[in-house]
CSV table of C-alpha atoms in Angstrom, one decimal:
chain,number,residue,atom,x,y,z
X,178,MET,CA,-88.0,-28.3,26.7
X,179,ALA,CA,-89.9,-30.0,23.9
X,180,ASN,CA,-92.1,-32.5,25.8
X,181,GLY,CA,-94.7,-34.0,23.6
X,182,SER,CA,-93.6,-31.7,20.7
X,183,ALA,CA,-94.2,-32.0,17.0
X,184,ALA,CA,-90.4,-32.3,16.7
X,185,ILE,CA,-90.5,-35.7,18.4
X,186,ARG,CA,-93.4,-36.9,16.3
X,187,SER,CA,-91.7,-35.7,13.0
X,188,GLY,CA,-88.4,-37.3,14.1
X,189,ILE,CA,-90.1,-40.7,14.6
X,190,ALA,CA,-91.7,-40.4,11.1
X,191,PHE,CA,-88.5,-39.3,9.4
X,192,ALA,CA,-86.4,-42.0,11.0
X,193,ALA,CA,-89.0,-44.7,10.3
X,194,ALA,CA,-89.2,-43.6,6.7
X,195,ILE,CA,-85.5,-44.1,6.0
X,196,ALA,CA,-85.1,-47.1,8.3
X,197,ALA,CA,-82.8,-49.7,7.0
X,198,THR,CA,-82.6,-53.3,8.1
X,199,PRO,CA,-82.5,-53.2,11.9
X,200,LEU,CA,-79.2,-54.0,13.5
X,201,ALA,CA,-79.1,-54.8,17.2
X,202,ALA,CA,-76.3,-52.5,18.1
X,203,GLN,CA,-74.1,-54.2,15.5
X,204,SER,CA,-74.2,-57.0,18.0
X,205,TYR,CA,-72.5,-60.2,17.0
X,206,GLN,CA,-74.8,-61.9,19.5
X,207,CYS,CA,-77.3,-60.6,22.0
X,208,ARG,CA,-79.2,-62.6,24.6
X,209,LEU,CA,-82.0,-60.7,26.4
X,210,PRO,CA,-82.7,-61.5,30.1
X,211,ASP,CA,-86.1,-62.8,31.1
X,212,SER,CA,-86.5,-59.7,33.4
X,213,ILE,CA,-84.5,-56.7,34.5
X,214,ALA,CA,-84.5,-54.6,37.6
X,215,VAL,CA,-84.9,-50.8,37.2
X,216,PRO,CA,-82.0,-49.1,38.9
X,217,ARG,CA,-82.6,-46.0,41.1
X,218,ILE,CA,-80.7,-43.1,39.6
X,219,ALA,CA,-79.8,-40.0,41.7
X,220,PRO,CA,-78.9,-36.7,39.9
X,221,ASP,CA,-75.2,-35.8,40.0
X,222,ALA,CA,-75.7,-32.2,39.1
X,223,ALA,CA,-78.3,-29.4,39.2
X,224,PRO,CA,-81.3,-29.5,36.8
X,225,ARG,CA,-80.9,-27.4,33.6
X,226,ARG,CA,-84.1,-26.8,31.8
X,227,LEU,CA,-83.3,-25.2,28.4
X,228,PRO,CA,-85.0,-25.0,25.0
X,229,VAL,CA,-84.0,-28.0,22.7
X,230,THR,CA,-82.2,-26.9,19.6
X,231,GLY,CA,-81.0,-30.3,18.3
X,232,TYR,CA,-80.0,-33.8,19.3
X,233,THR,CA,-76.9,-36.0,19.5
X,234,LEU,CA,-77.0,-39.8,19.1
X,235,ALA,CA,-73.8,-41.0,20.8
X,236,LEU,CA,-72.6,-44.5,19.7
X,237,SER,CA,-69.9,-46.1,21.8
X,238,TRP,CA,-67.5,-48.6,20.3
X,239,ALA,CA,-67.9,-51.5,22.8
X,240,PRO,CA,-64.6,-53.4,22.1
X,241,GLU,CA,-62.6,-50.4,23.2
X,242,PHE,CA,-64.9,-49.7,26.2
X,243,CYS,CA,-64.6,-53.3,27.3
X,244,ARG,CA,-60.9,-53.6,26.7
X,245,THR,CA,-60.1,-53.1,30.4
X,246,ARG,CA,-63.6,-54.0,31.8
X,247,GLU,CA,-64.1,-57.6,30.9
X,248,ASP,CA,-63.9,-58.7,34.5
X,249,ASN,CA,-65.8,-55.7,35.9
X,250,PRO,CA,-69.1,-56.9,37.4
X,251,GLY,CA,-70.7,-53.5,36.8
X,252,HIS,CA,-70.2,-53.9,33.0
X,253,ALA,CA,-70.8,-57.7,32.8
X,254,ARG,CA,-73.6,-57.6,30.4
X,255,GLN,CA,-71.7,-55.6,27.8
X,256,CYS,CA,-68.2,-56.9,28.4
X,257,SER,CA,-68.1,-60.4,29.9
X,258,GLY,CA,-69.3,-62.1,26.7
X,259,ARG,CA,-71.9,-64.1,28.5
X,260,ASP,CA,-74.8,-62.1,27.1
X,261,GLY,CA,-73.4,-61.3,23.7
X,262,ARG,CA,-70.6,-59.5,21.9
X,263,PHE,CA,-71.2,-56.0,20.7
X,264,GLY,CA,-69.9,-53.4,18.2
X,265,LEU,CA,-71.4,-49.9,18.3
X,266,VAL,CA,-73.9,-49.5,21.1
X,267,VAL,CA,-76.0,-46.6,22.0
X,268,HIS,CA,-74.4,-44.5,24.8
X,269,GLY,CA,-77.4,-42.2,24.7
X,270,LEU,CA,-79.7,-39.8,22.8
X,271,TRP,CA,-79.0,-36.3,24.1
X,272,PRO,CA,-80.9,-33.1,23.6
X,273,ASP,CA,-78.8,-30.0,22.9
X,274,SER,CA,-79.3,-26.3,23.5
X,275,GLY,CA,-76.8,-24.1,21.7
X,276,ARG,CA,-73.6,-24.2,23.6
X,277,SER,CA,-75.1,-26.1,26.5
X,278,TRP,CA,-77.6,-28.9,27.1
X,279,PRO,CA,-80.6,-29.6,29.2
X,280,GLN,CA,-80.2,-32.2,31.9
X,281,TRP,CA,-82.0,-33.8,34.9
X,282,CYS,CA,-85.5,-32.5,34.2
X,283,ARG,CA,-88.3,-33.9,36.3
X,284,ALA,CA,-88.7,-37.6,35.4
X,285,ARG,CA,-91.0,-40.5,36.1
X,286,ALA,CA,-89.4,-43.9,36.6
X,287,PRO,CA,-89.0,-46.0,33.5
X,288,VAL,CA,-90.8,-49.3,33.1
X,289,ALA,CA,-88.7,-52.5,32.9
X,290,ALA,CA,-90.5,-53.7,29.8
X,291,ASP,CA,-89.6,-50.4,27.9
X,292,MET,CA,-85.9,-50.7,29.0
X,293,ARG,CA,-85.7,-54.3,28.0
X,294,ARG,CA,-86.6,-53.5,24.4
X,295,ASN,CA,-83.3,-51.4,24.2
X,296,LEU,CA,-81.0,-53.8,25.9
X,297,CYS,CA,-79.4,-55.0,22.7
X,298,LEU,CA,-78.8,-51.4,21.7
X,299,SER,CA,-77.6,-50.2,25.1
X,300,PRO,CA,-76.5,-53.4,27.0
X,301,SER,CA,-76.8,-52.0,30.5
X,302,ALA,CA,-79.9,-51.4,32.6
X,303,ARG,CA,-78.1,-48.7,34.6
X,304,LEU,CA,-77.0,-46.9,31.5
X,305,LEU,CA,-80.5,-46.9,30.1
X,306,ALA,CA,-82.0,-45.6,33.3
X,307,LYS,CA,-79.4,-42.8,33.7
X,308,GLN,CA,-79.8,-41.7,30.1
X,309,TRP,CA,-83.5,-41.4,30.5
X,310,ALA,CA,-83.2,-39.5,33.8
X,311,LYS,CA,-80.4,-37.2,32.8
X,312,HIS,CA,-81.2,-36.5,29.1
X,313,GLY,CA,-84.5,-38.1,28.0
X,314,SER,CA,-86.5,-36.4,30.6
X,315,CYS,CA,-85.7,-33.1,29.0
X,316,MET,CA,-87.1,-34.1,25.6
X,317,ALA,CA,-90.1,-36.4,26.2
X,318,LYS,CA,-92.8,-36.8,28.8
X,319,ARG,CA,-92.7,-40.6,28.9
X,320,PRO,CA,-89.6,-42.8,29.1
X,321,ALA,CA,-91.3,-45.2,26.5
X,322,THR,CA,-91.2,-42.3,24.0
X,323,TYR,CA,-87.6,-41.6,24.6
X,324,PHE,CA,-86.6,-45.3,24.2
X,325,LYS,CA,-88.7,-45.6,21.1
X,326,VAL,CA,-87.2,-42.6,19.4
X,327,THR,CA,-83.7,-44.0,20.3
X,328,ARG,CA,-84.6,-47.4,18.7
X,329,ILE,CA,-86.0,-45.9,15.6
X,330,LEU,CA,-83.0,-43.6,15.0
X,331,TYR,CA,-80.5,-46.4,15.5
X,332,GLN,CA,-82.5,-48.8,13.4
X,333,GLY,CA,-82.6,-46.2,10.6
X,334,LEU,CA,-78.8,-46.5,10.3
X,335,GLN,CA,-76.6,-48.9,8.4
X,336,ILE,CA,-73.5,-49.5,10.5
X,337,PRO,CA,-70.4,-50.1,8.4
X,338,ASP,CA,-68.2,-53.1,9.1
X,339,PHE,CA,-65.8,-51.6,11.6
X,340,ASP,CA,-63.8,-54.8,11.8
X,341,ARG,CA,-63.0,-54.4,8.1
X,342,ILE,CA,-62.4,-50.6,8.4
X,343,SER,CA,-60.0,-51.2,11.3
X,344,ARG,CA,-57.6,-53.1,8.9
X,345,GLU,CA,-57.4,-50.2,6.4
X,346,GLU,CA,-53.9,-48.7,6.1
X,347,ASP,CA,-53.4,-45.1,7.2
X,348,LEU,CA,-56.8,-45.0,8.8
X,349,THR,CA,-58.0,-41.4,9.6
X,350,ALA,CA,-61.1,-39.9,11.2
X,351,GLY,CA,-62.0,-38.6,7.7
X,352,THR,CA,-62.0,-42.2,6.5
X,353,VAL,CA,-64.3,-43.3,9.3
X,354,ARG,CA,-66.7,-40.4,8.3
X,355,THR,CA,-66.5,-41.4,4.6
X,356,ARG,CA,-67.3,-45.0,5.3
X,357,PHE,CA,-70.3,-44.0,7.4
X,358,VAL,CA,-71.6,-41.7,4.7
X,359,ASP,CA,-71.1,-44.3,2.0
X,360,ALA,CA,-73.4,-46.7,4.0
X,361,ASN,CA,-76.1,-44.1,4.9
X,362,ARG,CA,-78.1,-42.2,2.3
X,363,GLY,CA,-78.8,-38.6,3.4
X,364,TRP,CA,-75.8,-38.3,5.8
X,365,ARG,CA,-72.8,-36.1,5.3
X,366,ALA,CA,-69.4,-36.1,6.8
X,367,ASP,CA,-69.8,-32.9,8.8
X,368,ALA,CA,-72.7,-34.4,10.8
X,369,ILE,CA,-70.5,-37.2,12.2
X,370,GLY,CA,-68.4,-36.7,15.2
X,371,VAL,CA,-65.4,-39.1,15.7
X,372,HIS,CA,-64.1,-39.2,19.3
X,373,LEU,CA,-60.9,-40.9,20.2
X,374,ASN,CA,-59.3,-41.7,23.6
X,375,SER,CA,-56.0,-40.2,24.7
X,376,ARG,CA,-54.1,-43.1,22.9
X,377,GLY,CA,-55.8,-42.5,19.6
X,378,TRP,CA,-58.3,-45.4,19.6
X,379,LEU,CA,-61.9,-45.0,18.5
X,380,GLU,CA,-64.1,-44.5,21.5
X,381,GLU,CA,-67.4,-43.0,20.1
X,382,LEU,CA,-69.3,-41.7,17.2
X,383,ARG,CA,-71.6,-38.7,17.8
X,384,LEU,CA,-74.3,-38.2,15.2
X,385,CYS,CA,-75.6,-34.7,15.1
X,386,TYR,CA,-79.3,-33.9,14.3
X,387,ASP,CA,-81.4,-30.8,14.1
X,388,LYS,CA,-84.7,-30.3,15.8
X,389,ARG,CA,-86.5,-32.4,13.1
X,390,PHE,CA,-84.0,-35.2,13.5
X,391,MET,CA,-82.3,-34.4,10.2
X,392,PRO,CA,-78.5,-34.7,10.0
X,393,THR,CA,-76.8,-31.4,10.7
X,394,THR,CA,-73.3,-30.0,11.1
X,395,CYS,CA,-71.7,-30.9,14.4
X,396,ASP,CA,-70.2,-28.1,16.4
X,397,ARG,CA,-66.6,-28.3,17.4
X,398,GLN,CA,-67.3,-30.0,20.7
X,399,ARG,CA,-69.3,-32.8,19.1
X,400,ARG,CA,-67.1,-33.1,16.0
X,401,GLY,CA,-64.1,-34.5,17.8
X,402,ALA,CA,-61.0,-35.6,15.7
X,403,ARG,CA,-60.1,-33.7,12.6
X,404,ASP,CA,-60.4,-35.5,9.3
X,405,LYS,CA,-56.6,-36.0,8.9
X,406,GLY,CA,-56.2,-37.3,12.5
X,407,ALA,CA,-55.0,-40.9,12.7
X,408,VAL,CA,-57.4,-43.5,14.1
X,409,LYS,CA,-56.9,-47.0,15.5
X,410,ILE,CA,-59.9,-49.3,16.1
X,411,TRP,CA,-59.6,-52.1,18.7
X,412,ARG,CA,-61.4,-55.2,17.4
X,413,GLY,CA,-61.4,-57.1,20.7
X,414,LEU,CA,-61.6,-60.5,19.0
């Protein structure tokens, strides 16, 4: 476990150095609440304390996630449209450990103010609290550090226009990777996982980093669809 490690500090410095114009989760709109409650999160599996060998930044495509959840109270902030409309949102920043991953390390409760800063990146207080408890606790001592690293990594990205990409003919996972690389200096296609649901619609991108938060080759599990695999992107508008 790399609590307080030089890897976290160097990752912040690297991401900040290449940061592009910040995008609020490619949100078309985002309204922050005046205050939020911090949900209580109970572990759903045994702790797994393992050495950190790299990281994954998982970015969920909100229009597809919300396609059947617009009226679900548990996903109202992301899906109802009352607090904004979102594109790619941060599912989570996950530490990796070879073929496994650390999880549910001992965690202190997050502070509402720290979570609020990420609500336009991850538009769910429960999602933020769970990601810290399950994943962030295995890579940082303080939740504020985990949320800050997540913000800096995301804000160091230029998100392509997925509405436009969705209209391309014969769209493939390779095309999605190419469009992302074209928009982001220093990235390469083999560091970008493209995950589809069972019906072939874009569900998530998984960006693969090494211990220094530099883009690295995704393993098979994180890579997802092959380059020639057909992709559909639900615009939700």
